CSV table of C-alpha atoms in Angstrom, one decimal:
chain,number,residue,atom,x,y,z
A,1,UNK,CA,138.4,7.9,115.5
A,2,UNK,CA,141.9,7.0,113.6
A,3,UNK,CA,141.1,4.0,111.7
A,4,UNK,CA,143.2,0.8,110.9
A,5,UNK,CA,146.9,2.1,111.4
A,6,UNK,CA,150.0,0.3,111.2
A,7,UNK,CA,153.6,0.3,111.9
A,8,UNK,CA,156.2,1.1,110.6
A,9,UNK,CA,155.7,2.5,107.3
A,10,UNK,CA,158.6,1.7,105.9
A,11,UNK,CA,161.2,-0.8,106.5
A,12,UNK,CA,164.2,-2.5,105.5
A,13,UNK,CA,165.5,-5.7,106.0
A,14,UNK,CA,168.3,-8.4,104.9
A,15,UNK,CA,167.7,-11.7,103.6
A,16,UNK,CA,167.4,-14.2,106.2
A,17,UNK,CA,166.0,-11.7,108.6
A,18,UNK,CA,162.7,-11.7,110.4
A,19,UNK,CA,160.3,-9.2,110.6
A,20,UNK,CA,157.6,-7.8,112.7
A,21,UNK,CA,154.5,-5.7,111.4
A,22,UNK,CA,151.7,-4.1,113.3
A,23,UNK,CA,148.4,-3.5,113.4
A,24,UNK,CA,145.7,-1.7,115.3
A,25,UNK,CA,142.5,-2.0,114.4
A,26,UNK,CA,139.8,0.4,114.1
A,27,UNK,CA,137.5,1.1,117.1
A,28,UNK,CA,134.9,-1.3,117.8
A,29,UNK,CA,136.1,-4.0,115.2
A,30,UNK,CA,137.2,-7.4,116.5
A,31,UNK,CA,138.6,-9.6,113.3
A,32,UNK,CA,141.9,-8.6,111.8
A,33,UNK,CA,143.3,-9.8,108.4
A,34,UNK,CA,146.5,-9.4,106.9
A,35,UNK,CA,147.4,-9.0,102.9
A,36,UNK,CA,150.3,-9.1,101.1
A,37,UNK,CA,150.5,-7.0,98.0
A,38,UNK,CA,153.7,-7.3,95.7
A,39,UNK,CA,153.9,-4.0,93.3
A,40,UNK,CA,151.5,-4.2,90.3
A,41,UNK,CA,149.3,-7.0,91.7
A,42,UNK,CA,146.0,-7.2,94.3
A,43,UNK,CA,146.5,-7.6,97.6
A,44,UNK,CA,146.6,-11.7,98.4
A,45,UNK,CA,145.0,-12.8,101.7
A,46,UNK,CA,147.5,-14.2,104.3
A,47,UNK,CA,145.2,-15.0,107.3
A,48,UNK,CA,142.9,-13.9,109.8
A,49,UNK,CA,142.4,-13.6,113.7
A,50,UNK,CA,139.7,-13.1,116.0
A,51,UNK,CA,139.7,-13.8,119.8
A,52,UNK,CA,143.1,-14.1,119.3
A,53,UNK,CA,143.2,-17.4,116.7
A,54,UNK,CA,144.1,-17.9,113.5
A,55,UNK,CA,140.8,-18.3,111.6
A,56,UNK,CA,141.7,-18.4,107.9
A,57,UNK,CA,144.5,-18.7,106.3
A,58,UNK,CA,145.5,-18.2,102.4
A,59,UNK,CA,148.6,-19.7,100.6
A,60,UNK,CA,151.6,-18.7,102.7
A,61,UNK,CA,154.4,-20.6,104.0
A,62,UNK,CA,154.8,-21.2,107.7
A,63,UNK,CA,157.1,-18.5,107.7
A,64,UNK,CA,154.6,-16.2,108.2
A,65,UNK,CA,153.2,-16.6,111.5
A,66,UNK,CA,150.7,-13.8,113.6
A,67,UNK,CA,149.2,-12.5,116.7
A,68,UNK,CA,146.0,-11.1,117.6
A,69,UNK,CA,146.3,-9.4,121.7
A,70,UNK,CA,143.3,-9.0,124.0
A,71,UNK,CA,142.6,-5.3,122.7
A,72,UNK,CA,142.5,-6.8,119.1
A,73,UNK,CA,145.7,-5.4,117.8
A,74,UNK,CA,147.8,-7.9,115.8
A,75,UNK,CA,151.8,-8.7,114.4
A,76,UNK,CA,152.6,-10.5,111.4
A,77,UNK,CA,155.7,-11.6,111.8
A,78,UNK,CA,157.8,-13.2,108.8
A,79,UNK,CA,161.2,-15.3,109.2
A,80,UNK,CA,163.9,-16.2,107.1
A,81,UNK,CA,162.8,-13.3,105.1
A,82,UNK,CA,163.1,-14.1,101.1
A,83,UNK,CA,163.6,-11.2,98.3
A,84,UNK,CA,160.7,-12.3,97.3
A,85,UNK,CA,158.9,-11.0,100.4
A,86,UNK,CA,159.3,-8.0,99.2
A,87,UNK,CA,155.7,-6.0,99.4
A,88,UNK,CA,153.4,-3.8,100.7
A,89,UNK,CA,152.0,-5.7,103.9
A,90,UNK,CA,148.0,-4.6,104.4
A,91,UNK,CA,146.0,-5.2,107.6
A,92,UNK,CA,142.3,-5.2,107.4
A,93,UNK,CA,139.9,-4.7,110.1
A,94,UNK,CA,136.3,-5.4,110.4
A,95,UNK,CA,133.5,-7.5,112.5
A,96,UNK,CA,133.0,-10.8,112.4
A,97,UNK,CA,130.3,-10.6,110.7
A,98,UNK,CA,130.9,-11.3,107.3
A,99,UNK,CA,128.5,-8.8,106.1
A,100,UNK,CA,130.6,-5.9,107.4
A,101,UNK,CA,132.8,-3.4,105.3
A,102,UNK,CA,136.5,-4.1,105.8
A,103,UNK,CA,138.8,-1.1,106.3
A,104,UNK,CA,142.3,-0.9,105.1
A,105,UNK,CA,146.0,0.6,107.0
A,106,UNK,CA,147.8,3.0,104.8
A,107,UNK,CA,150.6,-0.5,104.8
A,108,UNK,CA,153.9,-1.3,105.7
A,109,UNK,CA,156.3,-1.0,102.6
A,110,UNK,CA,159.2,-4.2,103.5
A,111,UNK,CA,162.1,-4.1,101.6
A,112,UNK,CA,164.3,-7.2,101.9
A,113,UNK,CA,167.9,-6.4,99.9
B,1,UNK,CA,135.3,-19.0,94.5
B,2,UNK,CA,134.0,-17.1,91.3
B,3,UNK,CA,137.1,-15.4,89.1
B,4,UNK,CA,137.0,-12.2,87.9
B,5,UNK,CA,137.6,-10.3,84.6
B,6,UNK,CA,138.1,-6.6,84.0
B,7,UNK,CA,140.0,-4.7,82.0
B,8,UNK,CA,143.6,-3.8,82.8
B,9,UNK,CA,143.4,0.0,82.3
B,10,UNK,CA,141.1,2.6,80.9
B,11,UNK,CA,141.9,6.1,80.4
B,12,UNK,CA,139.0,9.4,80.5
B,13,UNK,CA,138.8,12.7,81.0
B,14,UNK,CA,137.4,14.9,83.9
B,15,UNK,CA,134.2,15.6,84.0
B,16,UNK,CA,133.4,12.3,81.7
B,17,UNK,CA,131.1,9.4,83.3
B,18,UNK,CA,133.2,6.1,83.6
B,19,UNK,CA,132.1,2.7,83.4
B,20,UNK,CA,134.1,0.1,84.8
B,21,UNK,CA,133.0,-3.6,83.8
B,22,UNK,CA,133.7,-6.7,85.8
B,23,UNK,CA,133.1,-10.2,84.2
B,24,UNK,CA,132.0,-13.3,86.5
B,25,UNK,CA,130.6,-15.9,85.1
B,26,UNK,CA,131.0,-18.2,87.5
B,27,UNK,CA,129.2,-16.4,90.5
B,28,UNK,CA,127.5,-18.1,92.9
B,29,UNK,CA,123.6,-17.8,94.7
B,30,UNK,CA,125.4,-16.3,98.1
B,31,UNK,CA,127.8,-14.5,96.1
B,32,UNK,CA,127.7,-10.7,96.4
B,33,UNK,CA,129.7,-8.0,94.5
B,34,UNK,CA,131.9,-5.6,95.7
B,35,UNK,CA,134.2,-2.9,94.6
B,36,UNK,CA,137.6,-1.2,96.0
B,37,UNK,CA,139.4,1.9,95.3
B,38,UNK,CA,142.8,1.6,95.7
B,39,UNK,CA,145.7,5.1,95.3
B,40,UNK,CA,149.4,4.3,95.1
B,41,UNK,CA,150.9,3.3,98.6
B,42,UNK,CA,147.5,3.7,100.5
B,43,UNK,CA,145.4,0.3,101.5
B,44,UNK,CA,141.9,-0.5,99.4
B,45,UNK,CA,138.9,1.6,100.6
B,46,UNK,CA,135.7,0.5,100.0
B,47,UNK,CA,133.2,1.7,97.3
B,48,UNK,CA,130.1,0.0,96.8
B,49,UNK,CA,128.7,-3.6,97.2
B,50,UNK,CA,125.5,-5.0,95.5
B,51,UNK,CA,123.7,-8.5,95.1
B,52,UNK,CA,120.9,-7.6,92.0
B,53,UNK,CA,119.6,-4.9,89.8
B,54,UNK,CA,120.8,-1.5,90.8
B,55,UNK,CA,122.9,0.0,93.9
B,56,UNK,CA,123.6,3.9,94.3
B,57,UNK,CA,125.8,5.8,97.2
B,58,UNK,CA,126.7,9.5,97.1
B,59,UNK,CA,130.6,7.8,95.6
B,60,UNK,CA,129.3,5.5,92.6
B,61,UNK,CA,126.5,2.8,90.9
B,62,UNK,CA,126.7,-0.5,90.5
B,63,UNK,CA,125.0,-2.3,87.8
B,64,UNK,CA,124.0,-5.7,87.9
B,65,UNK,CA,121.9,-7.7,85.6
B,66,UNK,CA,119.4,-10.2,86.3
B,67,UNK,CA,122.3,-13.4,85.2
B,68,UNK,CA,124.6,-11.6,87.4
B,69,UNK,CA,127.4,-13.0,85.7
B,70,UNK,CA,128.7,-9.0,85.1
B,71,UNK,CA,128.7,-6.1,86.7
B,72,UNK,CA,129.2,-2.3,85.5
B,73,UNK,CA,131.0,0.1,88.4
B,74,UNK,CA,129.8,3.5,87.4
B,75,UNK,CA,131.8,6.7,88.6
B,76,UNK,CA,129.5,10.0,87.6
B,77,UNK,CA,131.9,13.5,86.6
B,78,UNK,CA,135.5,11.8,87.2
B,79,UNK,CA,137.9,14.1,88.4
B,80,UNK,CA,141.9,14.1,88.8
B,81,UNK,CA,141.5,12.5,92.3
B,82,UNK,CA,139.7,9.8,90.7
B,83,UNK,CA,142.9,7.9,89.3
B,84,UNK,CA,143.3,5.2,91.1
B,85,UNK,CA,143.3,1.1,90.6
B,86,UNK,CA,139.6,-0.2,91.1
B,87,UNK,CA,138.7,-4.2,91.8
B,88,UNK,CA,136.0,-6.2,91.5
B,89,UNK,CA,135.4,-8.7,93.9
B,90,UNK,CA,133.1,-11.3,94.3
B,91,UNK,CA,132.5,-13.5,97.1
B,92,UNK,CA,129.7,-15.0,100.1
B,93,UNK,CA,129.0,-12.4,103.4
B,94,UNK,CA,128.4,-14.9,106.1
B,95,UNK,CA,127.4,-14.1,109.5
B,96,UNK,CA,129.6,-16.3,111.1
B,97,UNK,CA,133.2,-15.3,109.8
B,98,UNK,CA,134.7,-11.9,108.6
B,99,UNK,CA,135.2,-12.4,104.5
B,100,UNK,CA,138.3,-13.1,103.2
B,101,UNK,CA,138.9,-10.7,100.3
B,102,UNK,CA,139.8,-11.9,97.0
B,103,UNK,CA,141.2,-9.3,94.7
B,104,UNK,CA,142.3,-9.3,91.2
B,105,UNK,CA,144.4,-7.5,89.3
B,106,UNK,CA,142.2,-4.5,89.3
B,107,UNK,CA,141.7,-1.9,86.3
B,108,UNK,CA,144.4,1.3,86.5
B,109,UNK,CA,141.8,4.1,85.7
B,110,UNK,CA,144.0,7.5,84.7
B,111,UNK,CA,141.8,10.7,84.6
B,112,UNK,CA,143.3,13.0,82.2
B,113,UNK,CA,142.9,16.6,82.3
């Protein structure tokens, strides 16, 4: 079992550009959540996908959007990048049942210059 | 959502027992207490979860007093590899939706030789 895999591991983008990050959930999991972690802070919830729909959303602007595919994998898209979007982006997979443990990937380190 | 307060940092020596206390005065009846561990440039990893009294697994113990307004994560005989950030989370478990995790700033545990 490969666990949660994210790609790419590192990425450098210029202000104003758009970026797409990818996540493959742990085998058997049907729900994917995305988190943003700025340096020195705890992860902040962006949104969650189940059955290819956004189910929950944190306090993030519409520049942040996502998608979930039939195979449960997911993408996070960020438009019009700002310097403040530089962070570690984490994907977590779980079952839709809220009483199960969430497994995190290693994250994608995004640097906006 | 219940707010948590934990020490910013703690130091310990190899072989010692470490206790990290988390305060959650506004915990709700349905809330569970969950602890995650995070190493640099990695995603958080689930350690332990409990509702009341004591929970123990192969990694740690979690002590929750009767009023549930605080909890203590206990790591027995720590090693250098236990150096990490430890997060205390409080929230309800739902059978109908995956849990949105709310992280604070965590406790940086440094284990010294």
